[in-house]
PDB file of C-alpha atoms and ligand atoms in Angstrom:
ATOM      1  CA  UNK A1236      88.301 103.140  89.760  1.00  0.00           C
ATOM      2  CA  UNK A1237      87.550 104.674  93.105  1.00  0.00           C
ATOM      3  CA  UNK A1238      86.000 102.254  96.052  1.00  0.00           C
ATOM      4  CA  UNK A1239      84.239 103.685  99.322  1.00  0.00           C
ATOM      5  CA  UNK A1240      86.993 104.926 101.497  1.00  0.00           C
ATOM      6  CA  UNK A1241      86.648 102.879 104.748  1.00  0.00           C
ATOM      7  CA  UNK A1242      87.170  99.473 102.583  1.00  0.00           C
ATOM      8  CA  UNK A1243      91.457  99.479 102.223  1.00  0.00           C
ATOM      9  CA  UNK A1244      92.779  96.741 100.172  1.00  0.00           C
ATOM     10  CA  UNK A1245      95.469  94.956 101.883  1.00  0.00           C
ATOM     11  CA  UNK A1246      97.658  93.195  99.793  1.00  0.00           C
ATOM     12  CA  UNK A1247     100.563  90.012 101.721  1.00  0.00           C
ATOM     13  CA  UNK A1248     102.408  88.428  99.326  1.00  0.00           C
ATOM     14  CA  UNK A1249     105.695  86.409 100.024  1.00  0.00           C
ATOM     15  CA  UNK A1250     107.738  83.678  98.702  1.00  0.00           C
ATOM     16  CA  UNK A1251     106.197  80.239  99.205  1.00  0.00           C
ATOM     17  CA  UNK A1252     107.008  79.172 102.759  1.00  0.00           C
ATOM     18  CA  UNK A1253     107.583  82.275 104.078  1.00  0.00           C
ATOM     19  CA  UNK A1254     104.463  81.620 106.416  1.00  0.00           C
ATOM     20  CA  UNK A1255     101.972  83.818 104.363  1.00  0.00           C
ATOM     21  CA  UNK A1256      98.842  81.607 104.652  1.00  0.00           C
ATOM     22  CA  UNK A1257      99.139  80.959 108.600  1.00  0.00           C
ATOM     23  CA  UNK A1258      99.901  84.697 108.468  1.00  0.00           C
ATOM     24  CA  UNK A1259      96.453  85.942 106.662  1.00  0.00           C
ATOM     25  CA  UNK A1260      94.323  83.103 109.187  1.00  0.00           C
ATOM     26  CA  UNK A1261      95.604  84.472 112.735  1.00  0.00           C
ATOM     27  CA  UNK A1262      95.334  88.155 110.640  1.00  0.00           C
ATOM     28  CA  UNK A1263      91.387  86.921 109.577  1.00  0.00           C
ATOM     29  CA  UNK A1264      90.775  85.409 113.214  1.00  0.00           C
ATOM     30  CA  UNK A1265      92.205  88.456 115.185  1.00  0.00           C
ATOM     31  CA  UNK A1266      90.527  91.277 113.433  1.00  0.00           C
ATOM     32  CA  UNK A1267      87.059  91.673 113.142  1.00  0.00           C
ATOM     33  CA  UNK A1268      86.772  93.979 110.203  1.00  0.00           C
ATOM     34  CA  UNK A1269      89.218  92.331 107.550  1.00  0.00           C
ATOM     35  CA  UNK A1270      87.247  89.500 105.296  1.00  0.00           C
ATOM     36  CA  UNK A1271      89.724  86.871 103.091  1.00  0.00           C
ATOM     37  CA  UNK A1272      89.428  87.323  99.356  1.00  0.00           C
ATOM     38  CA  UNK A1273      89.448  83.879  98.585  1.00  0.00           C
ATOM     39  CA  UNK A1274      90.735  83.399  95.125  1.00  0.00           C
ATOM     40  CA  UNK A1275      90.075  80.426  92.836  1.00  0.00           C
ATOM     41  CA  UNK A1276      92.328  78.394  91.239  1.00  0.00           C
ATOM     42  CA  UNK A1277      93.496  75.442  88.648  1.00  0.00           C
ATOM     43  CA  UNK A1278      95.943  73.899  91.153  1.00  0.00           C
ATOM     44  CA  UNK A1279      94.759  70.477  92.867  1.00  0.00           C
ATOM     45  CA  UNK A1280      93.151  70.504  96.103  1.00  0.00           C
ATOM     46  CA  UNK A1281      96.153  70.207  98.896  1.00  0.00           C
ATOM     47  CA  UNK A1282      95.012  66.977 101.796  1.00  0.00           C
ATOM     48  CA  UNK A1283      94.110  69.813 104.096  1.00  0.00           C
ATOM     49  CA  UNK A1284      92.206  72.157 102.066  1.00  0.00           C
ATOM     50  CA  UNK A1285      88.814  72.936 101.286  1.00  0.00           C
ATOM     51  CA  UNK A1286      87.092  73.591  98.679  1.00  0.00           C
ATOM     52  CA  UNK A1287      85.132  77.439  99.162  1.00  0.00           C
ATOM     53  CA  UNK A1288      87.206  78.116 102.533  1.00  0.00           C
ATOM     54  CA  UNK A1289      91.487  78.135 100.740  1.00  0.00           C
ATOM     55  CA  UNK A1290      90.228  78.125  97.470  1.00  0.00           C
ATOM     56  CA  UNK A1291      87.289  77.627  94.531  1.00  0.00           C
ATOM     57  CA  UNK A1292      89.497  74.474  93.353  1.00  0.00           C
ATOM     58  CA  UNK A1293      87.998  74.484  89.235  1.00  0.00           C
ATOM     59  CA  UNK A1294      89.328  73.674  85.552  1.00  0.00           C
ATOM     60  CA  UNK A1295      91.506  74.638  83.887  1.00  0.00           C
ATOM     61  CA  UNK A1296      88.351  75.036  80.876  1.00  0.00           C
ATOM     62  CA  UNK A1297      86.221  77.101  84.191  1.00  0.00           C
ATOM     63  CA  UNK A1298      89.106  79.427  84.734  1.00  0.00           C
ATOM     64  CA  UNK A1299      89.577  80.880  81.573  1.00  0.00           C
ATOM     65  CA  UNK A1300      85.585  81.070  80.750  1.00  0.00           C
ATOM     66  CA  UNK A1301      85.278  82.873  83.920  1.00  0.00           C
ATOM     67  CA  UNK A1302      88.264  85.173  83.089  1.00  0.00           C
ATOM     68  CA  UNK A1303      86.436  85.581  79.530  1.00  0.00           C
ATOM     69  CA  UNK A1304      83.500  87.232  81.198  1.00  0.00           C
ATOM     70  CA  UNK A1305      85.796  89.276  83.273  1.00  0.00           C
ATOM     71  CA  UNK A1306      84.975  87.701  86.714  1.00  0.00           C
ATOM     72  CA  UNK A1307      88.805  88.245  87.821  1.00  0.00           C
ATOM     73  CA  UNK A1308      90.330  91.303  88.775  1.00  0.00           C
ATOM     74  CA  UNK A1309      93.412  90.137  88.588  1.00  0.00           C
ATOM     75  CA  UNK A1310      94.931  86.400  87.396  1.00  0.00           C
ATOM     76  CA  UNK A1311      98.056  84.878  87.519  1.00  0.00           C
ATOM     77  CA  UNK A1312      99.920  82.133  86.512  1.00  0.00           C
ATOM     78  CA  UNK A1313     102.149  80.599  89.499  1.00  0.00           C
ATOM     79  CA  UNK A1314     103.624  76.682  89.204  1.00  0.00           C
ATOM     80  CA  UNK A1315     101.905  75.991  86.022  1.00  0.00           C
ATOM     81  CA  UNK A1316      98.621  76.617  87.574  1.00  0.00           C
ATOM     82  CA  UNK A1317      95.927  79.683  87.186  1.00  0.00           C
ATOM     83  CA  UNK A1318      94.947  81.715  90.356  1.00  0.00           C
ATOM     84  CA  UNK A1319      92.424  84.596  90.092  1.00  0.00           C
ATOM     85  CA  UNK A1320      91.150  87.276  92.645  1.00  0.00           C
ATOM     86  CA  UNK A1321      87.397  87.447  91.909  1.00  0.00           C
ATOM     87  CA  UNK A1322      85.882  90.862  92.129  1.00  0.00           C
ATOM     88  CA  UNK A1323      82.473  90.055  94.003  1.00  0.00           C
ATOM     89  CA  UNK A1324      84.488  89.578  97.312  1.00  0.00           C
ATOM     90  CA  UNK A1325      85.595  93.699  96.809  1.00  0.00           C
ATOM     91  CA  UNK A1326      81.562  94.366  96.278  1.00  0.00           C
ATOM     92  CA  UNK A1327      80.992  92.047  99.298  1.00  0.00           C
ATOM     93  CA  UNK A1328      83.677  93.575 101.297  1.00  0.00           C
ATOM     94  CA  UNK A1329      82.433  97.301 100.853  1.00  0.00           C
ATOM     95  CA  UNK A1330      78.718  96.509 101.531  1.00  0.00           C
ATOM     96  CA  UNK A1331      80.239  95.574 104.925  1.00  0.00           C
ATOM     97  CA  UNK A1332      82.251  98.223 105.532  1.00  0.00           C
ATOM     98  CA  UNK A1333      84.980  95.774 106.042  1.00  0.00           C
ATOM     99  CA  UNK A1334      88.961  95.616 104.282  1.00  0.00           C
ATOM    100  CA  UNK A1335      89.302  92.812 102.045  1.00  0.00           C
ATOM    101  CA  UNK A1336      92.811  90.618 102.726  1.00  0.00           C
ATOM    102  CA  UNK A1337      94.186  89.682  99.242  1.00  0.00           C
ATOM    103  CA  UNK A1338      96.945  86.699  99.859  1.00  0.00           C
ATOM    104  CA  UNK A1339      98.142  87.162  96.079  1.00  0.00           C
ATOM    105  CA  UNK A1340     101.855  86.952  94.406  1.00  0.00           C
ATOM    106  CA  UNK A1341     103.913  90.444  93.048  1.00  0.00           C
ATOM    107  CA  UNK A1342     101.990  90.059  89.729  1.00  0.00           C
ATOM    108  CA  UNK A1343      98.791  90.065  91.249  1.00  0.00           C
ATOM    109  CA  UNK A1344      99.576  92.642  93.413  1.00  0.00           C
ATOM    110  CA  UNK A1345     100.925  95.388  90.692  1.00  0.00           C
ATOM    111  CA  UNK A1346      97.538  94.463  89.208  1.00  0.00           C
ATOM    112  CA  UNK A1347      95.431  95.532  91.504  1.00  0.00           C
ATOM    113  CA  UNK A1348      97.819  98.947  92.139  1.00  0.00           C
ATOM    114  CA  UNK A1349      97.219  99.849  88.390  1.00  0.00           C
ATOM    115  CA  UNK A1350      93.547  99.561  88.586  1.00  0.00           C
ATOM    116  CA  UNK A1351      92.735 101.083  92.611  1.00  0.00           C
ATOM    117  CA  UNK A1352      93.596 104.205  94.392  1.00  0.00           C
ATOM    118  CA  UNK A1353      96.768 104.356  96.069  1.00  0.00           C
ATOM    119  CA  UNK A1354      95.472 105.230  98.941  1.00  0.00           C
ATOM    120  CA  UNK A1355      92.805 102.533  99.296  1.00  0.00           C
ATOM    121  CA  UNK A1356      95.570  99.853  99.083  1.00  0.00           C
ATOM    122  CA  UNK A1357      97.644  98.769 102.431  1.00  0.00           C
ATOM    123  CA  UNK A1358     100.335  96.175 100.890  1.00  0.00           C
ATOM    124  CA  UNK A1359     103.010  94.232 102.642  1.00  0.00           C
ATOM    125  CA  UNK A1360     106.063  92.011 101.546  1.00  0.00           C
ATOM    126  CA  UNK A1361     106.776  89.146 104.015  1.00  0.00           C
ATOM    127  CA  UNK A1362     110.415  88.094 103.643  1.00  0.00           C
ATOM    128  CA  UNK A1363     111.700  84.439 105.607  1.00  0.00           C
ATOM    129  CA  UNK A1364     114.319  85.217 108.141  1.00  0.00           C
ATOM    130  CA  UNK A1365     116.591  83.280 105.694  1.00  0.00           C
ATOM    131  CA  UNK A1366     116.915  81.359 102.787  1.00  0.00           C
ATOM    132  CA  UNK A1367     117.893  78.598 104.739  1.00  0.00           C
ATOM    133  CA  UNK A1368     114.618  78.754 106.838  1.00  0.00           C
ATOM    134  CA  UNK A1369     112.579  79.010 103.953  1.00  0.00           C
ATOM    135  CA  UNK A1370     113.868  75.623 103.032  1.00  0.00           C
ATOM    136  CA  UNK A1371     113.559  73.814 106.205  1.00  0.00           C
ATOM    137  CA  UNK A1372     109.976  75.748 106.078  1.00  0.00           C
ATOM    138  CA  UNK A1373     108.929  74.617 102.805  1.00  0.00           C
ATOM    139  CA  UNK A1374     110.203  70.804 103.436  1.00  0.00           C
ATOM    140  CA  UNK A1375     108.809  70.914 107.018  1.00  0.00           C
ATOM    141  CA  UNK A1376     105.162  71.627 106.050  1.00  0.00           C
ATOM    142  CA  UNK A1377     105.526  68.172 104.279  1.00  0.00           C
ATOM    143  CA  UNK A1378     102.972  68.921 101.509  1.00  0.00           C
ATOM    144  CA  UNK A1379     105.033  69.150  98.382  1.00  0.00           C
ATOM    145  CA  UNK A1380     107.548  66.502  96.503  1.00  0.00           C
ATOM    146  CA  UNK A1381     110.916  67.600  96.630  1.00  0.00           C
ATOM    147  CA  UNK A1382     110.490  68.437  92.774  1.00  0.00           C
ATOM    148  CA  UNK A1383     108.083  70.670  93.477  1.00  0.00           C
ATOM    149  CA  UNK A1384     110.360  72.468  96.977  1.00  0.00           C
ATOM    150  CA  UNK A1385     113.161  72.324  94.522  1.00  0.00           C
ATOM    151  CA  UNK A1386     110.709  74.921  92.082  1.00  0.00           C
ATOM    152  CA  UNK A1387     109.242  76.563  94.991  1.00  0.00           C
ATOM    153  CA  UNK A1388     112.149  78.018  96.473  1.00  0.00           C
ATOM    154  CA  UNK A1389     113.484  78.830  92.516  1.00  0.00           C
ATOM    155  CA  UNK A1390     110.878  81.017  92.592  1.00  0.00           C
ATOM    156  CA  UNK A1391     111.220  82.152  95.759  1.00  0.00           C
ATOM    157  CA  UNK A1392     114.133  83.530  94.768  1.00  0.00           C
ATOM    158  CA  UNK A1393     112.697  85.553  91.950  1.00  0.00           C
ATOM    159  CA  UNK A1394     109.666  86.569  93.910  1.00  0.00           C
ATOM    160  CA  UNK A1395     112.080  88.598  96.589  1.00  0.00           C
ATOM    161  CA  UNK A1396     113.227  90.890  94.135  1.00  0.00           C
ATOM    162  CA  UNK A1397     110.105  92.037  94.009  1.00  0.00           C
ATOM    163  CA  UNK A1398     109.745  93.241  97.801  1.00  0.00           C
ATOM    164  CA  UNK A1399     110.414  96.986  97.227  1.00  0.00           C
ATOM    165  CA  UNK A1400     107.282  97.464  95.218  1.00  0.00           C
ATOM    166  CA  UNK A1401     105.447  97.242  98.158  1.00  0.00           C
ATOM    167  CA  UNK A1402     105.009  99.836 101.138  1.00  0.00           C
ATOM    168  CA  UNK A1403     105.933  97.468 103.778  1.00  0.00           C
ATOM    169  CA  UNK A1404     108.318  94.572 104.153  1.00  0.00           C
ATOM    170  CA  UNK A1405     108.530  92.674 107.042  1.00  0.00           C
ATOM    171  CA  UNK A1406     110.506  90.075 108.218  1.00  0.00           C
ATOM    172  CA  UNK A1407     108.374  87.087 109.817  1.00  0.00           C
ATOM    173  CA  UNK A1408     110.363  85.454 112.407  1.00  0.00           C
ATOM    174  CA  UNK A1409     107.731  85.222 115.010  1.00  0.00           C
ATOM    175  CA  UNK A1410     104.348  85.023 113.051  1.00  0.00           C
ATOM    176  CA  UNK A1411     101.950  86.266 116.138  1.00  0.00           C
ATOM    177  CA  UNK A1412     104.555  89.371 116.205  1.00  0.00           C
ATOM    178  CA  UNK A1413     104.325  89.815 112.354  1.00  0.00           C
ATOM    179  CA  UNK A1414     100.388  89.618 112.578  1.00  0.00           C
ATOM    180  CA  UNK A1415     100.368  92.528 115.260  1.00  0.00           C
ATOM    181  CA  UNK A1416     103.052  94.432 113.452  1.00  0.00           C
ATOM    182  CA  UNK A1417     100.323  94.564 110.329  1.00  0.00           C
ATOM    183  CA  UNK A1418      97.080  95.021 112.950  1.00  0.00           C
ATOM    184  CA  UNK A1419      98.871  98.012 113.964  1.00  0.00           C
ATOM    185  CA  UNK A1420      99.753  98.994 110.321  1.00  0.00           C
ATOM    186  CA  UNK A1421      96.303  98.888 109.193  1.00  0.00           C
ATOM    187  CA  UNK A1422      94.977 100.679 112.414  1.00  0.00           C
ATOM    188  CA  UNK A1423      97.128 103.466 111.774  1.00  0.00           C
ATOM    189  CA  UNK A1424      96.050 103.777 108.346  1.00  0.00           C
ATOM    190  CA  UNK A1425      92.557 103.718 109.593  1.00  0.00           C
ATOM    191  CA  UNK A1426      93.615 106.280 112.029  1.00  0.00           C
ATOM    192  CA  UNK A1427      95.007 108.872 109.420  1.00  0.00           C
ATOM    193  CA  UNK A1428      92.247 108.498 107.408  1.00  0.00           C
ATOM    194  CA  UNK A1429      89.884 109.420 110.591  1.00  0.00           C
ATOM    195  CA  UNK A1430      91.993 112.865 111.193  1.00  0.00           C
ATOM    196  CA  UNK A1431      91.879 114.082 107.878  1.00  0.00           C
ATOM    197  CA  UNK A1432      88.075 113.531 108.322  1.00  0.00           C
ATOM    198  CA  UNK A1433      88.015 115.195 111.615  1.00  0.00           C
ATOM    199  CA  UNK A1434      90.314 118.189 110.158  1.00  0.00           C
ATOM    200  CA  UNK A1435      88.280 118.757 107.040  1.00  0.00           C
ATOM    201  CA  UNK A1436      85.207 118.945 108.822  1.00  0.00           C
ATOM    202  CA  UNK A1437      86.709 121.403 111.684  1.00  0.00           C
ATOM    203  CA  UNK A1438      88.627 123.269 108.691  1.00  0.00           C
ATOM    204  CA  UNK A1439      84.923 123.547 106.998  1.00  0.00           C
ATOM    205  CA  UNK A1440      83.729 125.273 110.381  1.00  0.00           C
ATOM    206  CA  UNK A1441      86.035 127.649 110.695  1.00  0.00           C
ATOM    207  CA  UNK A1442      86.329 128.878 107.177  1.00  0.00           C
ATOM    208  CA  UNK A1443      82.394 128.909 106.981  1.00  0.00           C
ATOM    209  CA  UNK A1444      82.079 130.765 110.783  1.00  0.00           C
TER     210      UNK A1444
HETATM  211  P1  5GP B1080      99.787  78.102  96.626  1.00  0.00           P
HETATM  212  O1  5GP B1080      99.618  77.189  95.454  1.00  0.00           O
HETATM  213  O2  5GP B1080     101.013  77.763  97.424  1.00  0.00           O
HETATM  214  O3  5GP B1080      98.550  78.171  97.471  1.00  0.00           O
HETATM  215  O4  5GP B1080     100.003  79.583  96.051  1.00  0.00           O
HETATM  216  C1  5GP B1080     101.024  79.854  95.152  1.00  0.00           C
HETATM  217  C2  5GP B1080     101.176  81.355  94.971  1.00  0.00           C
HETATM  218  O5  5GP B1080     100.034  81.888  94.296  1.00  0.00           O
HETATM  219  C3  5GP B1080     101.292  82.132  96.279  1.00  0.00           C
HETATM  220  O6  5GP B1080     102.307  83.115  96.140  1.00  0.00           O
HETATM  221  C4  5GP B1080      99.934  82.798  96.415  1.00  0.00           C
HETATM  222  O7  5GP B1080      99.997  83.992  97.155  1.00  0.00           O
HETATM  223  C5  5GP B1080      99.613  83.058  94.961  1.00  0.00           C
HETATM  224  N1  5GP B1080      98.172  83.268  94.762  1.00  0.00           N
HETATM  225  C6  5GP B1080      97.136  82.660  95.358  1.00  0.00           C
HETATM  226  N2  5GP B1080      95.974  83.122  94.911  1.00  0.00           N
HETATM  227  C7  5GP B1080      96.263  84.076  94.002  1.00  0.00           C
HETATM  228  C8  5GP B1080      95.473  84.956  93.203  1.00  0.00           C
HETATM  229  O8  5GP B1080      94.247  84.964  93.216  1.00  0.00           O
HETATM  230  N3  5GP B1080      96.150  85.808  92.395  1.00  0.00           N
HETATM  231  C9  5GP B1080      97.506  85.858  92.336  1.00  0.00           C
HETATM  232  N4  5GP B1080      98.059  86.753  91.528  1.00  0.00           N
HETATM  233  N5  5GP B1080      98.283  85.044  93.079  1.00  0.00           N
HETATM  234  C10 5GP B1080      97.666  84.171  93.905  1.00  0.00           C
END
């Protein structure tokens, strides 16, 4: 599967609490040409979340019809709930021109490597400064029972191991420093991709003159 070269896939995934989600909005806000794949899912709908804009909050019965007729690119199954990348925000995303921001888990991620070029995808592994703040994170945000923290950072723990799949890992102490740290990233890709342009065409010249 090959997709038009200027769209890059960029892939953040992290433990839960490790500031992903505030991560990918300042990263959405501050560049212009990244859209937000936003994925559905089977969990409930969070106090502060809407419906279209975090998620497509649907069934349990929805999700796996819609996986049946191969809407997904990619699903997983995180907490006991279904999550799914649908494809029509790549199609979107390349009409534009634009990257497409995937805020998916390690599964989803080594999904998406097996079926797209290697060099369309841009993927990142944010790591807490410490298990200890990824506690005081996950309680902080106030959102979750301390069953569910107590699962959370369980996983969190198995999620980690994961981090050296991915071409970056950074450490998110200072989230506006972490978003320009993978601005810069994906500019430079950009960048490369430009030269090689630029060289092939002069290379064309001067073999052809
Ligand atoms: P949360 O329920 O906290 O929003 O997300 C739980 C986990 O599911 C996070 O690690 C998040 O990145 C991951 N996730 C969200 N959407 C998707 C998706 O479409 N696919 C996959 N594979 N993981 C997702």
């Amino acid at each position: 599967m090959s997709i038009e070269k200027k769209t890059k896939l960029v892939i953040i995934s992290s433990p839960s609490g490790a500031g992903k989600t505030t991560l990918c909005k300042l990263l959405i806000k501050k560049m212009k040409n990244i859209n937000l794949s936003i994925s559905y899912t089977s969990r409930s709908k969070r106090l502060n979340e809407i419906n279209g804009k975090d998620y497509f909050f649907i069934t349990k019965k929805k999700f796996q019809s819609l996986k049946k007729q191969n809407f997904f690119i990619e699903t997983a199954t995180n907490f006991n709930n279904l999550y799914g990348s649908p494809f029509k925000n790549i199609i979107s995303s390349k009409k534009r021109n634009q990257h497409i921001l995937f805020d998916i888990d390690w599964k989803g991620a080594r999904k998406i490597r097996r079926n797209y070029n290697k060099e369309d995808i841009i993927d990142f592994f944010i790591l807490p400064p410490s298990k200890s703040e990824l506690q005081r994170r996950l309680i902080k945000r106030g959102r979750d029972n301390q069953k569910e923290i107590k699962l959370r950072l369980s996983y969190a723990i198995e999620e980690m191991k994961h981090y050296n799949e991915y071409k970056y890992v950074l450490i998110n102490e200072k989230v506006h420093k972490t978003v320009n740290q993978i601005e810069k990233i994906i500019d430079y890709h950009q960048l490369i991709l430009n030269q090689k342009k630029i060289l092939k065409s002069r290379l064309k010249k001067i073999i052809n003159n």
